[in-house]
Coordinates of C-alpha atoms in Angstrom, one line a residue:
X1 CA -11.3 -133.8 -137.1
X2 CA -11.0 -135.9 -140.0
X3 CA -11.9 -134.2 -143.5
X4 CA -14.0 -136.7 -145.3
X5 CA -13.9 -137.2 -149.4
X6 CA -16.3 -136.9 -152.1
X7 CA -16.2 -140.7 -152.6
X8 CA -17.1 -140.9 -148.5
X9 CA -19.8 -138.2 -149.0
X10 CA -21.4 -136.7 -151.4
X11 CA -25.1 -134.5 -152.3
X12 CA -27.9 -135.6 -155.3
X13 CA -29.8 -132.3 -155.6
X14 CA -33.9 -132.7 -155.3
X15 CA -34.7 -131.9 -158.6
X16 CA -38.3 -130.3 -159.3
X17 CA -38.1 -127.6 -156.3
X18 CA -40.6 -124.9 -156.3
X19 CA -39.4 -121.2 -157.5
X20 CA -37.8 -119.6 -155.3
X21 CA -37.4 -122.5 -152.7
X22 CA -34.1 -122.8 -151.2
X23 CA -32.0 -126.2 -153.0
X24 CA -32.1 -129.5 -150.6
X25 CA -30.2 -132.5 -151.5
X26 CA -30.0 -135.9 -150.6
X27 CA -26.8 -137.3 -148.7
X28 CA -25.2 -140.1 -150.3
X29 CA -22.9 -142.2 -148.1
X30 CA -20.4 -143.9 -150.7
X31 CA -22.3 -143.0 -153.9
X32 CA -25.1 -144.8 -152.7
X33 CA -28.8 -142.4 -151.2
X34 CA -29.5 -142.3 -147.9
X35 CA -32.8 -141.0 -147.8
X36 CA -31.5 -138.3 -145.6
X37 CA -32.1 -134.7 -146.6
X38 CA -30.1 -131.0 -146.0
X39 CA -30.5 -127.6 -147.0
X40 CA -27.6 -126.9 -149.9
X41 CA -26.8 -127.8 -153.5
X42 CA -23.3 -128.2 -153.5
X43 CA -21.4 -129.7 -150.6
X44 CA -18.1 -127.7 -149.9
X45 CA -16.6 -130.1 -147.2
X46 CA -17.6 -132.4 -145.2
X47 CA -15.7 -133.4 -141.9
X48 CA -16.0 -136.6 -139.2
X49 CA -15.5 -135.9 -135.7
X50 CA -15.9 -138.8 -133.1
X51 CA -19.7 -140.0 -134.3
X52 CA -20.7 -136.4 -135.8
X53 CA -20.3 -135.6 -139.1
X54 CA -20.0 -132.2 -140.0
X55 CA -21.2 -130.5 -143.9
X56 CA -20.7 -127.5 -145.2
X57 CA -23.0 -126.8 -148.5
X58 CA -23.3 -123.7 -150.7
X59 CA -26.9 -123.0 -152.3
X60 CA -24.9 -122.5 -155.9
X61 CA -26.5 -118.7 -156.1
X62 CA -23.9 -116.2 -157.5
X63 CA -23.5 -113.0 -155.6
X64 CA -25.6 -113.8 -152.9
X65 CA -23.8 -116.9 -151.7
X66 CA -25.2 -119.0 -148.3
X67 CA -22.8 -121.1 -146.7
X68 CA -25.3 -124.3 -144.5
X69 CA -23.3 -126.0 -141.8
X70 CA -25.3 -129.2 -140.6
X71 CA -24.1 -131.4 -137.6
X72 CA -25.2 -135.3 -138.3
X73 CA -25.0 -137.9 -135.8
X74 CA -24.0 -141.8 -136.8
X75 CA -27.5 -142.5 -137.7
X76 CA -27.0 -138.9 -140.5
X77 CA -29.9 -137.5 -138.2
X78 CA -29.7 -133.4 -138.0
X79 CA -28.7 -132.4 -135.3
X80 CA -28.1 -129.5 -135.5
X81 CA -27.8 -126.6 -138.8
X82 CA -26.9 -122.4 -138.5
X83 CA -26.4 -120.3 -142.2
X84 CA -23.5 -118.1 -142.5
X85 CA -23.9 -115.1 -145.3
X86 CA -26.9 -112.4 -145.8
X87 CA -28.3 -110.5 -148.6
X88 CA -26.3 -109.2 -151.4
X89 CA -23.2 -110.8 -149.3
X90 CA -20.8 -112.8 -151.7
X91 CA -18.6 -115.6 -150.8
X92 CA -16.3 -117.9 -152.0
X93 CA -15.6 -121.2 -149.4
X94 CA -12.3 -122.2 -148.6
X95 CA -11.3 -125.6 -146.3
X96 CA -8.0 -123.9 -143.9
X97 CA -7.8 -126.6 -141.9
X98 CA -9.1 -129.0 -139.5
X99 CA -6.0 -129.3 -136.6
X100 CA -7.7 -129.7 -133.7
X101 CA -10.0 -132.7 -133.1
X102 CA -12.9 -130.8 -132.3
X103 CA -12.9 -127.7 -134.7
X104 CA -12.8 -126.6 -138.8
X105 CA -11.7 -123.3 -140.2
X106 CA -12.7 -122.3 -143.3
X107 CA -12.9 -118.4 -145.1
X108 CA -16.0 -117.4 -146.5
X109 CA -17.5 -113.8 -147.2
X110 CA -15.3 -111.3 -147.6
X111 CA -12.0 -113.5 -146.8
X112 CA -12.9 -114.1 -143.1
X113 CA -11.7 -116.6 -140.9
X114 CA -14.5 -118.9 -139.2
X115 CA -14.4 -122.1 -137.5
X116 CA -16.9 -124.7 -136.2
X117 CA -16.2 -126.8 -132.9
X118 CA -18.1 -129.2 -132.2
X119 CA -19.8 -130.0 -128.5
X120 CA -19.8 -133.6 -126.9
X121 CA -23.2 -132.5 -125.4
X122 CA -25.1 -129.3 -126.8
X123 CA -24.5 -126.4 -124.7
X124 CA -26.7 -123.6 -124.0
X125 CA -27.6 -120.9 -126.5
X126 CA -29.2 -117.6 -125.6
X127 CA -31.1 -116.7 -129.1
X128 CA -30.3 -113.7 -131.5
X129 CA -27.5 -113.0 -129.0
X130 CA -24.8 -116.2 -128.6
X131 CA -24.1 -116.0 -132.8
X132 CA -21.1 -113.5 -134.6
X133 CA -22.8 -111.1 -136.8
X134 CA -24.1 -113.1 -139.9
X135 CA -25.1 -116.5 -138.6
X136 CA -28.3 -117.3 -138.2
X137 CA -29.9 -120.5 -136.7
X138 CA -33.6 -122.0 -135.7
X139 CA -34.9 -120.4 -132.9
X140 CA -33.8 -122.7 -129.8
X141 CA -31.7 -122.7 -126.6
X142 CA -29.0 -125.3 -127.6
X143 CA -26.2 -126.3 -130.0
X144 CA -24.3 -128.9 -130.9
X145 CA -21.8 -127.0 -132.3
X146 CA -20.1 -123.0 -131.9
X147 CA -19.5 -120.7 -134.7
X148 CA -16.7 -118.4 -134.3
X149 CA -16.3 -115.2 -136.6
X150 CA -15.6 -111.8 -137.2
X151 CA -16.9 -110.3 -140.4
X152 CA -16.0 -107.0 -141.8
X153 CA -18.5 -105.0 -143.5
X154 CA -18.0 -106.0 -147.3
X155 CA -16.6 -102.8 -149.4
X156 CA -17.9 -101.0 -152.3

């Protein structure tokens, strides 16, 4: 997997949201708008992986942090998106690596390790029971991409 740069990729926040709506912004490819639209104000990473890109945005909301992870094919159509985090749950992102072509690790909440490989073809789902404790994704029967985790309960 190829980690992509801020001149490669980057977010323009919709300004003008509702209270209380969660932050979309606009993808830029190269500084300049795409028309294309994700949940998240700040993009953390972003990663390329054959045709898929991969982007990880934070909604910029001290101490109750959401992590977005959005799969994009060639054409920056969703494919697929799943939210890391909770209520009251803090987190802090952090790129660990991207070694193997299909896969990204990263720490977020309460220093855990995650990663994110990505599918050639989406692969069967069962919902509420085929995500770690803390992602949460649409209601459907396939990804394009598997979330791997094991988060602690966060201490007093």
């Amino acid at each position: 997997m190829q980690i992509l740069s801020s001149t490669d990729v980057s977010l323009a926040r919709i300004p003008n949201r509702p209270d209380g709506a969660e932050p979309v912004s606009e993808i830029l490819r190269n500084g300049q708008a795409t028309g294309r639209q994700v949940a998240g104000a700040v993009l953390e990473a972003a990663a390329q992986w054959q045709s898929f890109m991969l982007l990880f945005t934070t909604d910029d909301t001290p101490f109750e942090e959401l992590l977005h992870i959005h799969l994009l094919d060639a054409q920056l159509n969703l494919l697929d998106s799943a939210t890391v985090g909770g209520m009251y749950s803090t987190g802090s992102f952090s790129l660990l690596d991207a070694a193997e072509p299909d896969t990204v690790r990263f720490r977020f909440i309460g220093g855990t390790d995650w990663s994110v490989q990505v599918l050639p073809e989406p692969g069967f789902r069962v919902p509420l029971l085929s995500e770690p404790t803390g992602v949460s994704r649409p209601l459907g029967f396939s990804r394009h991409f598997v979330v791997r985790g094991q988060p602690q309960p966060e201490r007093a």
